[in-house]
PDB file of C-alpha atoms in Angstrom:
ATOM      1  CA  UNK A   1      -5.192 -32.943  10.746  1.00 45.00           C
ATOM      2  CA  UNK A   2      -5.120 -34.589  14.170  1.00 47.00           C
ATOM      3  CA  UNK A   3      -1.319 -34.257  13.342  1.00 49.00           C
ATOM      4  CA  UNK A   4      -1.563 -30.392  12.641  1.00 46.00           C
ATOM      5  CA  UNK A   5      -3.462 -30.331  16.268  1.00 51.00           C
ATOM      6  CA  UNK A   6      -0.586 -31.926  17.648  1.00 55.00           C
ATOM      7  CA  UNK A   7       2.095 -29.662  16.243  1.00 50.00           C
ATOM      8  CA  UNK A   8      -0.026 -26.760  17.491  1.00 50.00           C
ATOM      9  CA  UNK A   9      -0.232 -28.302  20.911  1.00 58.00           C
ATOM     10  CA  UNK A  10       3.634 -28.855  20.655  1.00 56.00           C
ATOM     11  CA  UNK A  11       4.219 -25.244  19.675  1.00 52.00           C
ATOM     12  CA  UNK A  12       2.394 -23.282  22.474  1.00 58.00           C
ATOM     13  CA  UNK A  13       4.938 -22.905  24.904  1.00 56.00           C
ATOM     14  CA  UNK A  14       7.220 -21.155  22.188  1.00 54.00           C
ATOM     15  CA  UNK A  15       4.772 -18.352  21.133  1.00 55.00           C
ATOM     16  CA  UNK A  16       5.444 -16.063  23.785  1.00 56.00           C
ATOM     17  CA  UNK A  17       8.846 -15.905  22.009  1.00 65.00           C
ATOM     18  CA  UNK A  18       7.462 -16.153  18.501  1.00 74.00           C
ATOM     19  CA  UNK A  19       9.120 -19.814  17.841  1.00 82.00           C
ATOM     20  CA  UNK A  20       5.905 -21.214  17.523  1.00 81.00           C
ATOM     21  CA  UNK A  21       4.671 -18.898  14.557  1.00 86.00           C
ATOM     22  CA  UNK A  22       8.184 -19.106  13.219  1.00 90.00           C
ATOM     23  CA  UNK A  23       8.704 -23.083  13.185  1.00 88.00           C
ATOM     24  CA  UNK A  24       5.018 -23.735  12.354  1.00 87.00           C
ATOM     25  CA  UNK A  25       5.180 -21.314   9.300  1.00 89.00           C
ATOM     26  CA  UNK A  26       8.627 -23.462   8.231  1.00 92.00           C
ATOM     27  CA  UNK A  27       7.041 -26.739   8.807  1.00 88.00           C
ATOM     28  CA  UNK A  28       4.056 -26.230   6.840  1.00 86.00           C
ATOM     29  CA  UNK A  29       5.784 -24.207   3.842  1.00 89.00           C
ATOM     30  CA  UNK A  30       8.782 -27.397   4.012  1.00 88.00           C
ATOM     31  CA  UNK A  31       5.852 -29.964   2.648  1.00 85.00           C
ATOM     32  CA  UNK A  32       5.548 -30.163  -1.087  1.00 81.00           C
ATOM     33  CA  UNK A  33       2.461 -30.298  -2.013  1.00 74.00           C
ATOM     34  CA  UNK A  34       0.717 -30.149   1.664  1.00 70.00           C
ATOM     35  CA  UNK A  35      -1.613 -27.589   2.630  1.00 63.00           C
ATOM     36  CA  UNK A  36      -1.911 -27.009   6.117  1.00 66.00           C
ATOM     37  CA  UNK A  37      -3.968 -24.328   7.133  1.00 70.00           C
ATOM     38  CA  UNK A  38      -1.400 -22.297   9.513  1.00 77.00           C
ATOM     39  CA  UNK A  39      -2.274 -19.196   8.419  1.00 80.00           C
ATOM     40  CA  UNK A  40      -5.462 -20.027  10.792  1.00 78.00           C
ATOM     41  CA  UNK A  41      -2.728 -20.371  13.474  1.00 79.00           C
ATOM     42  CA  UNK A  42      -1.404 -16.093  12.260  1.00 82.00           C
ATOM     43  CA  UNK A  43      -5.008 -14.548  12.320  1.00 79.00           C
ATOM     44  CA  UNK A  44      -5.666 -16.753  15.825  1.00 77.00           C
ATOM     45  CA  UNK A  45      -2.172 -15.094  17.296  1.00 80.00           C
ATOM     46  CA  UNK A  46      -3.532 -11.513  16.371  1.00 77.00           C
ATOM     47  CA  UNK A  47      -5.721 -12.057  18.494  1.00 75.00           C
ATOM     48  CA  UNK A  48      -2.904 -12.408  21.895  1.00 76.00           C
ATOM     49  CA  UNK A  49      -0.550 -10.398  20.825  1.00 76.00           C
ATOM     50  CA  UNK A  50      -2.227  -6.582  20.897  1.00 72.00           C
ATOM     51  CA  UNK A  51       0.490  -3.924  20.357  1.00 81.00           C
ATOM     52  CA  UNK A  52       2.271  -2.847  17.469  1.00 84.00           C
ATOM     53  CA  UNK A  53       5.937  -4.352  18.006  1.00 87.00           C
ATOM     54  CA  UNK A  54       4.275  -7.678  18.814  1.00 85.00           C
ATOM     55  CA  UNK A  55       2.358  -7.652  15.822  1.00 86.00           C
ATOM     56  CA  UNK A  56       5.313  -6.510  13.662  1.00 89.00           C
ATOM     57  CA  UNK A  57       7.389  -8.903  15.123  1.00 89.00           C
ATOM     58  CA  UNK A  58       4.635 -11.899  14.550  1.00 89.00           C
ATOM     59  CA  UNK A  59       4.216 -10.947  10.485  1.00 91.00           C
ATOM     60  CA  UNK A  60       8.459 -11.028  10.523  1.00 93.00           C
ATOM     61  CA  UNK A  61       8.721 -14.696  12.178  1.00 92.00           C
ATOM     62  CA  UNK A  62       5.711 -16.135  10.202  1.00 92.00           C
ATOM     63  CA  UNK A  63       7.322 -14.480   7.062  1.00 94.00           C
ATOM     64  CA  UNK A  64      10.622 -15.200   7.637  1.00 95.00           C
ATOM     65  CA  UNK A  65       9.862 -19.524   8.842  1.00 94.00           C
ATOM     66  CA  UNK A  66       7.242 -19.668   5.464  1.00 93.00           C
ATOM     67  CA  UNK A  67      10.200 -18.277   2.992  1.00 95.00           C
ATOM     68  CA  UNK A  68      12.979 -20.658   4.530  1.00 95.00           C
ATOM     69  CA  UNK A  69       9.893 -23.769   3.949  1.00 93.00           C
ATOM     70  CA  UNK A  70      10.130 -22.668   0.451  1.00 93.00           C
ATOM     71  CA  UNK A  71      13.609 -22.577   0.232  1.00 94.00           C
ATOM     72  CA  UNK A  72      13.849 -26.000   0.942  1.00 93.00           C
ATOM     73  CA  UNK A  73      11.292 -26.603  -1.458  1.00 91.00           C
ATOM     74  CA  UNK A  74      13.776 -24.746  -4.216  1.00 90.00           C
ATOM     75  CA  UNK A  75      16.505 -26.949  -2.606  1.00 91.00           C
ATOM     76  CA  UNK A  76      14.395 -30.428  -2.784  1.00 88.00           C
ATOM     77  CA  UNK A  77      14.004 -29.280  -6.823  1.00 82.00           C
ATOM     78  CA  UNK A  78      17.762 -28.481  -7.387  1.00 81.00           C
ATOM     79  CA  UNK A  79      18.077 -32.021  -6.330  1.00 79.00           C
ATOM     80  CA  UNK A  80      15.984 -33.448  -9.001  1.00 74.00           C
ATOM     81  CA  UNK A  81      17.958 -31.294 -11.214  1.00 63.00           C
ATOM     82  CA  UNK A  82      21.106 -33.588 -11.095  1.00 63.00           C
ATOM     83  CA  UNK A  83      18.993 -36.405 -12.340  1.00 60.00           C
ATOM     84  CA  UNK A  84      18.011 -34.455 -15.551  1.00 54.00           C
ATOM     85  CA  UNK A  85      20.454 -34.917 -18.765  1.00 50.00           C
ATOM     86  CA  UNK A  86      22.690 -32.196 -20.382  1.00 57.00           C
ATOM     87  CA  UNK A  87      20.168 -31.082 -23.183  1.00 52.00           C
ATOM     88  CA  UNK A  88      17.517 -31.076 -21.111  1.00 48.00           C
ATOM     89  CA  UNK A  89      19.309 -28.677 -17.884  1.00 53.00           C
ATOM     90  CA  UNK A  90      20.645 -26.422 -20.746  1.00 55.00           C
ATOM     91  CA  UNK A  91      16.829 -25.660 -21.771  1.00 47.00           C
ATOM     92  CA  UNK A  92      16.016 -25.061 -18.704  1.00 53.00           C
ATOM     93  CA  UNK A  93      18.785 -22.590 -17.942  1.00 56.00           C
ATOM     94  CA  UNK A  94      17.736 -21.038 -21.123  1.00 50.00           C
ATOM     95  CA  UNK A  95      13.976 -20.634 -20.520  1.00 50.00           C
ATOM     96  CA  UNK A  96      15.408 -19.079 -16.886  1.00 54.00           C
ATOM     97  CA  UNK A  97      17.653 -16.428 -18.621  1.00 54.00           C
ATOM     98  CA  UNK A  98      14.688 -15.496 -20.887  1.00 46.00           C
ATOM     99  CA  UNK A  99      12.016 -15.453 -17.954  1.00 53.00           C
ATOM    100  CA  UNK A 100      14.205 -13.894 -15.312  1.00 58.00           C
ATOM    101  CA  UNK A 101      12.306 -10.639 -14.616  1.00 59.00           C
ATOM    102  CA  UNK A 102       8.380 -12.332 -15.106  1.00 69.00           C
ATOM    103  CA  UNK A 103       9.373 -15.125 -12.664  1.00 78.00           C
ATOM    104  CA  UNK A 104      10.384 -12.771 -10.059  1.00 82.00           C
ATOM    105  CA  UNK A 105       7.171 -11.098 -10.015  1.00 81.00           C
ATOM    106  CA  UNK A 106       5.232 -14.824 -10.669  1.00 80.00           C
ATOM    107  CA  UNK A 107       7.236 -15.663  -7.241  1.00 86.00           C
ATOM    108  CA  UNK A 108       5.596 -12.890  -5.262  1.00 88.00           C
ATOM    109  CA  UNK A 109       2.292 -13.323  -6.441  1.00 83.00           C
ATOM    110  CA  UNK A 110       1.899 -17.062  -5.538  1.00 83.00           C
ATOM    111  CA  UNK A 111       3.777 -16.295  -2.002  1.00 88.00           C
ATOM    112  CA  UNK A 112       1.539 -13.527  -1.325  1.00 87.00           C
ATOM    113  CA  UNK A 113      -1.688 -15.398  -2.285  1.00 80.00           C
ATOM    114  CA  UNK A 114      -3.112 -18.761  -0.686  1.00 72.00           C
ATOM    115  CA  UNK A 115      -2.147 -20.463  -3.551  1.00 71.00           C
ATOM    116  CA  UNK A 116      -0.743 -23.896  -4.449  1.00 71.00           C
ATOM    117  CA  UNK A 117       3.253 -22.476  -5.093  1.00 79.00           C
ATOM    118  CA  UNK A 118       5.305 -25.261  -5.132  1.00 80.00           C
ATOM    119  CA  UNK A 119       3.953 -26.234  -8.491  1.00 75.00           C
ATOM    120  CA  UNK A 120       5.683 -22.674  -9.604  1.00 79.00           C
ATOM    121  CA  UNK A 121       8.983 -23.019  -6.729  1.00 85.00           C
ATOM    122  CA  UNK A 122       9.596 -26.901  -7.534  1.00 81.00           C
ATOM    123  CA  UNK A 123      10.969 -26.269 -11.232  1.00 80.00           C
ATOM    124  CA  UNK A 124      12.426 -22.926  -9.850  1.00 83.00           C
ATOM    125  CA  UNK A 125      15.350 -25.068  -8.148  1.00 82.00           C
ATOM    126  CA  UNK A 126      15.611 -27.296 -11.397  1.00 78.00           C
ATOM    127  CA  UNK A 127      16.158 -24.535 -13.756  1.00 77.00           C
ATOM    128  CA  UNK A 128      18.903 -23.102 -11.400  1.00 78.00           C
ATOM    129  CA  UNK A 129      17.128 -19.940 -10.757  1.00 83.00           C
ATOM    130  CA  UNK A 130      18.602 -17.463  -8.821  1.00 86.00           C
ATOM    131  CA  UNK A 131      18.803 -18.254  -5.068  1.00 91.00           C
ATOM    132  CA  UNK A 132      18.724 -14.346  -4.112  1.00 93.00           C
ATOM    133  CA  UNK A 133      16.295 -12.745  -5.865  1.00 91.00           C
ATOM    134  CA  UNK A 134      13.942 -16.328  -5.213  1.00 93.00           C
ATOM    135  CA  UNK A 135      14.446 -15.816  -1.372  1.00 95.00           C
ATOM    136  CA  UNK A 136      13.692 -12.042  -1.726  1.00 95.00           C
ATOM    137  CA  UNK A 137      10.744 -12.422  -3.667  1.00 93.00           C
ATOM    138  CA  UNK A 138       8.956 -14.939  -1.514  1.00 94.00           C
ATOM    139  CA  UNK A 139      10.000 -13.465   1.397  1.00 96.00           C
ATOM    140  CA  UNK A 140       8.165  -9.777   0.000  1.00 95.00           C
ATOM    141  CA  UNK A 141       5.397 -12.106  -0.843  1.00 93.00           C
ATOM    142  CA  UNK A 142       4.895 -14.039   2.279  1.00 94.00           C
ATOM    143  CA  UNK A 143       5.335 -10.348   4.404  1.00 94.00           C
ATOM    144  CA  UNK A 144       2.349  -9.422   2.516  1.00 93.00           C
ATOM    145  CA  UNK A 145       0.083 -12.512   3.032  1.00 90.00           C
ATOM    146  CA  UNK A 146       1.342 -12.391   6.817  1.00 91.00           C
ATOM    147  CA  UNK A 147       0.728  -8.582   7.183  1.00 91.00           C
ATOM    148  CA  UNK A 148      -2.976  -9.537   5.834  1.00 87.00           C
ATOM    149  CA  UNK A 149      -3.537 -12.170   8.193  1.00 85.00           C
ATOM    150  CA  UNK A 150      -2.668  -9.985  11.206  1.00 86.00           C
ATOM    151  CA  UNK A 151      -4.388  -7.232   9.823  1.00 86.00           C
ATOM    152  CA  UNK A 152      -7.441  -9.465   9.479  1.00 78.00           C
ATOM    153  CA  UNK A 153      -7.210 -10.823  13.012  1.00 77.00           C
ATOM    154  CA  UNK A 154      -6.694  -7.377  14.536  1.00 77.00           C
ATOM    155  CA  UNK A 155      -9.732  -5.991  13.447  1.00 76.00           C
ATOM    156  CA  UNK A 156     -11.987  -9.157  14.052  1.00 71.00           C
ATOM    157  CA  UNK A 157     -10.215  -8.832  17.304  1.00 68.00           C
ATOM    158  CA  UNK A 158     -11.301  -4.544  17.799  1.00 69.00           C
ATOM    159  CA  UNK A 159     -14.635  -5.370  16.201  1.00 67.00           C
ATOM    160  CA  UNK A 160     -15.471  -8.237  18.503  1.00 65.00           C
ATOM    161  CA  UNK A 161     -14.900  -5.838  21.376  1.00 61.00           C
ATOM    162  CA  UNK A 162     -16.773  -3.215  20.258  1.00 66.00           C
ATOM    163  CA  UNK A 163     -19.780  -5.125  18.622  1.00 62.00           C
ATOM    164  CA  UNK A 164     -19.319  -8.147  20.546  1.00 61.00           C
ATOM    165  CA  UNK A 165     -18.946 -11.633  18.996  1.00 60.00           C
ATOM    166  CA  UNK A 166     -21.774 -11.710  16.947  1.00 63.00           C
ATOM    167  CA  UNK A 167     -19.693 -10.169  14.060  1.00 60.00           C
ATOM    168  CA  UNK A 168     -17.570 -13.227  13.991  1.00 61.00           C
ATOM    169  CA  UNK A 169     -20.300 -14.660  11.076  1.00 71.00           C
ATOM    170  CA  UNK A 170     -19.596 -11.703   8.747  1.00 66.00           C
ATOM    171  CA  UNK A 171     -16.123 -12.226   8.480  1.00 61.00           C
ATOM    172  CA  UNK A 172     -16.653 -15.979   7.951  1.00 65.00           C
ATOM    173  CA  UNK A 173     -18.796 -15.076   5.096  1.00 70.00           C
ATOM    174  CA  UNK A 174     -15.953 -12.744   3.893  1.00 68.00           C
ATOM    175  CA  UNK A 175     -13.165 -14.821   4.231  1.00 64.00           C
ATOM    176  CA  UNK A 176     -15.498 -17.845   2.176  1.00 68.00           C
ATOM    177  CA  UNK A 177     -15.824 -15.166  -0.197  1.00 71.00           C
ATOM    178  CA  UNK A 178     -12.770 -14.137  -0.598  1.00 68.00           C
ATOM    179  CA  UNK A 179     -11.000 -17.688  -0.863  1.00 65.00           C
ATOM    180  CA  UNK A 180     -13.564 -18.221  -3.766  1.00 70.00           C
ATOM    181  CA  UNK A 181     -12.332 -15.810  -5.643  1.00 71.00           C
ATOM    182  CA  UNK A 182      -8.815 -17.209  -5.110  1.00 67.00           C
ATOM    183  CA  UNK A 183      -9.550 -20.406  -5.903  1.00 67.00           C
ATOM    184  CA  UNK A 184     -12.096 -19.608  -8.914  1.00 72.00           C
ATOM    185  CA  UNK A 185      -9.271 -17.185 -10.769  1.00 75.00           C
ATOM    186  CA  UNK A 186      -6.654 -19.228 -13.131  1.00 75.00           C
ATOM    187  CA  UNK A 187      -3.500 -17.279 -11.420  1.00 70.00           C
ATOM    188  CA  UNK A 188      -1.262 -19.687 -14.001  1.00 67.00           C
ATOM    189  CA  UNK A 189      -2.783 -18.468 -17.250  1.00 76.00           C
ATOM    190  CA  UNK A 190      -2.179 -14.529 -15.443  1.00 75.00           C
ATOM    191  CA  UNK A 191       1.168 -15.369 -14.765  1.00 68.00           C
ATOM    192  CA  UNK A 192       1.652 -16.858 -18.481  1.00 71.00           C
ATOM    193  CA  UNK A 193       0.130 -13.528 -20.036  1.00 78.00           C
ATOM    194  CA  UNK A 194       2.567 -11.636 -17.872  1.00 70.00           C
ATOM    195  CA  UNK A 195       5.075 -13.349 -19.336  1.00 68.00           C
ATOM    196  CA  UNK A 196       4.177 -12.877 -22.537  1.00 74.00           C
ATOM    197  CA  UNK A 197       2.309  -9.029 -22.811  1.00 77.00           C
ATOM    198  CA  UNK A 198       3.534  -7.500 -19.708  1.00 73.00           C
ATOM    199  CA  UNK A 199       2.045  -5.790 -16.350  1.00 71.00           C
ATOM    200  CA  UNK A 200      -0.874  -4.406 -18.467  1.00 82.00           C
ATOM    201  CA  UNK A 201      -1.752  -7.586 -20.312  1.00 83.00           C
ATOM    202  CA  UNK A 202      -1.648  -9.339 -16.854  1.00 78.00           C
ATOM    203  CA  UNK A 203      -4.322  -6.688 -15.155  1.00 82.00           C
ATOM    204  CA  UNK A 204      -6.333  -7.151 -18.272  1.00 88.00           C
ATOM    205  CA  UNK A 205      -6.607 -11.203 -17.727  1.00 86.00           C
ATOM    206  CA  UNK A 206      -7.004 -10.624 -13.855  1.00 82.00           C
ATOM    207  CA  UNK A 207     -10.190  -8.204 -14.691  1.00 87.00           C
ATOM    208  CA  UNK A 208     -11.201 -10.819 -16.676  1.00 89.00           C
ATOM    209  CA  UNK A 209     -11.080 -13.792 -14.135  1.00 84.00           C
ATOM    210  CA  UNK A 210     -12.522 -11.452 -11.942  1.00 83.00           C
ATOM    211  CA  UNK A 211     -15.859 -11.008 -14.004  1.00 86.00           C
ATOM    212  CA  UNK A 212     -15.912 -15.080 -14.850  1.00 85.00           C
ATOM    213  CA  UNK A 213     -15.719 -15.394 -10.965  1.00 80.00           C
ATOM    214  CA  UNK A 214     -18.940 -12.922 -10.565  1.00 82.00           C
ATOM    215  CA  UNK A 215     -20.810 -14.682 -13.261  1.00 83.00           C
ATOM    216  CA  UNK A 216     -20.018 -18.130 -11.100  1.00 80.00           C
ATOM    217  CA  UNK A 217     -21.265 -16.392  -8.181  1.00 74.00           C
ATOM    218  CA  UNK A 218     -24.293 -14.978  -9.673  1.00 79.00           C
ATOM    219  CA  UNK A 219     -25.428 -18.251 -11.168  1.00 78.00           C
ATOM    220  CA  UNK A 220     -24.577 -20.445  -8.448  1.00 73.00           C
ATOM    221  CA  UNK A 221     -26.980 -17.832  -6.287  1.00 69.00           C
ATOM    222  CA  UNK A 222     -29.717 -18.162  -8.602  1.00 72.00           C
ATOM    223  CA  UNK A 223     -29.755 -21.708  -8.416  1.00 76.00           C
ATOM    224  CA  UNK A 224     -29.577 -21.654  -4.552  1.00 69.00           C
ATOM    225  CA  UNK A 225     -33.191 -19.790  -4.445  1.00 70.00           C
ATOM    226  CA  UNK A 226     -34.818 -21.010  -7.283  1.00 67.00           C
TER     227      UNK A 226
END
């Protein structure tokens, strides 16, 4: 974490030109299976950038940086494909053709949520999945994620100015609850259901997962107060 703090210090002079959020998003998304809390930086920068134009540029620069980081992950997977046998490569290419449409949605979902997406993205490089579809799906997902982060930071800024900074603990609790839901839901199961049964089946699966998460929360609260 000290290294992450050092990166932030180095990028401070670049914040005004939006290179800071671009580079930190690029770096934090190009390290396989390593999760760095860079979204907190994007939320924090929403305090600084107060105009609509600046916030749009913040969203675009960080989304593009994150997407290019995931493109690097794709090429890491593609590099490993050379180590596969011809038979294994043909099987992966067949899977790629069968699941092409479903995978585009899965890529978007994993990019739009703070999930361990490298589990999905590395194999896509192995299969030779379309780089254009991959790039667009990741970019749209990251665009959504960064928009939510900046909106969250902007809302927190506005409420802090109107109601005072005592509102911050409320947002911390909301963030914890939201994070709990994200972690509790079996997203890989939802993607698998979508690939087999389509959108309606995946929505039903999501509702079931949310129900299970609610039961876990209720059980934990009951244990806490008894």
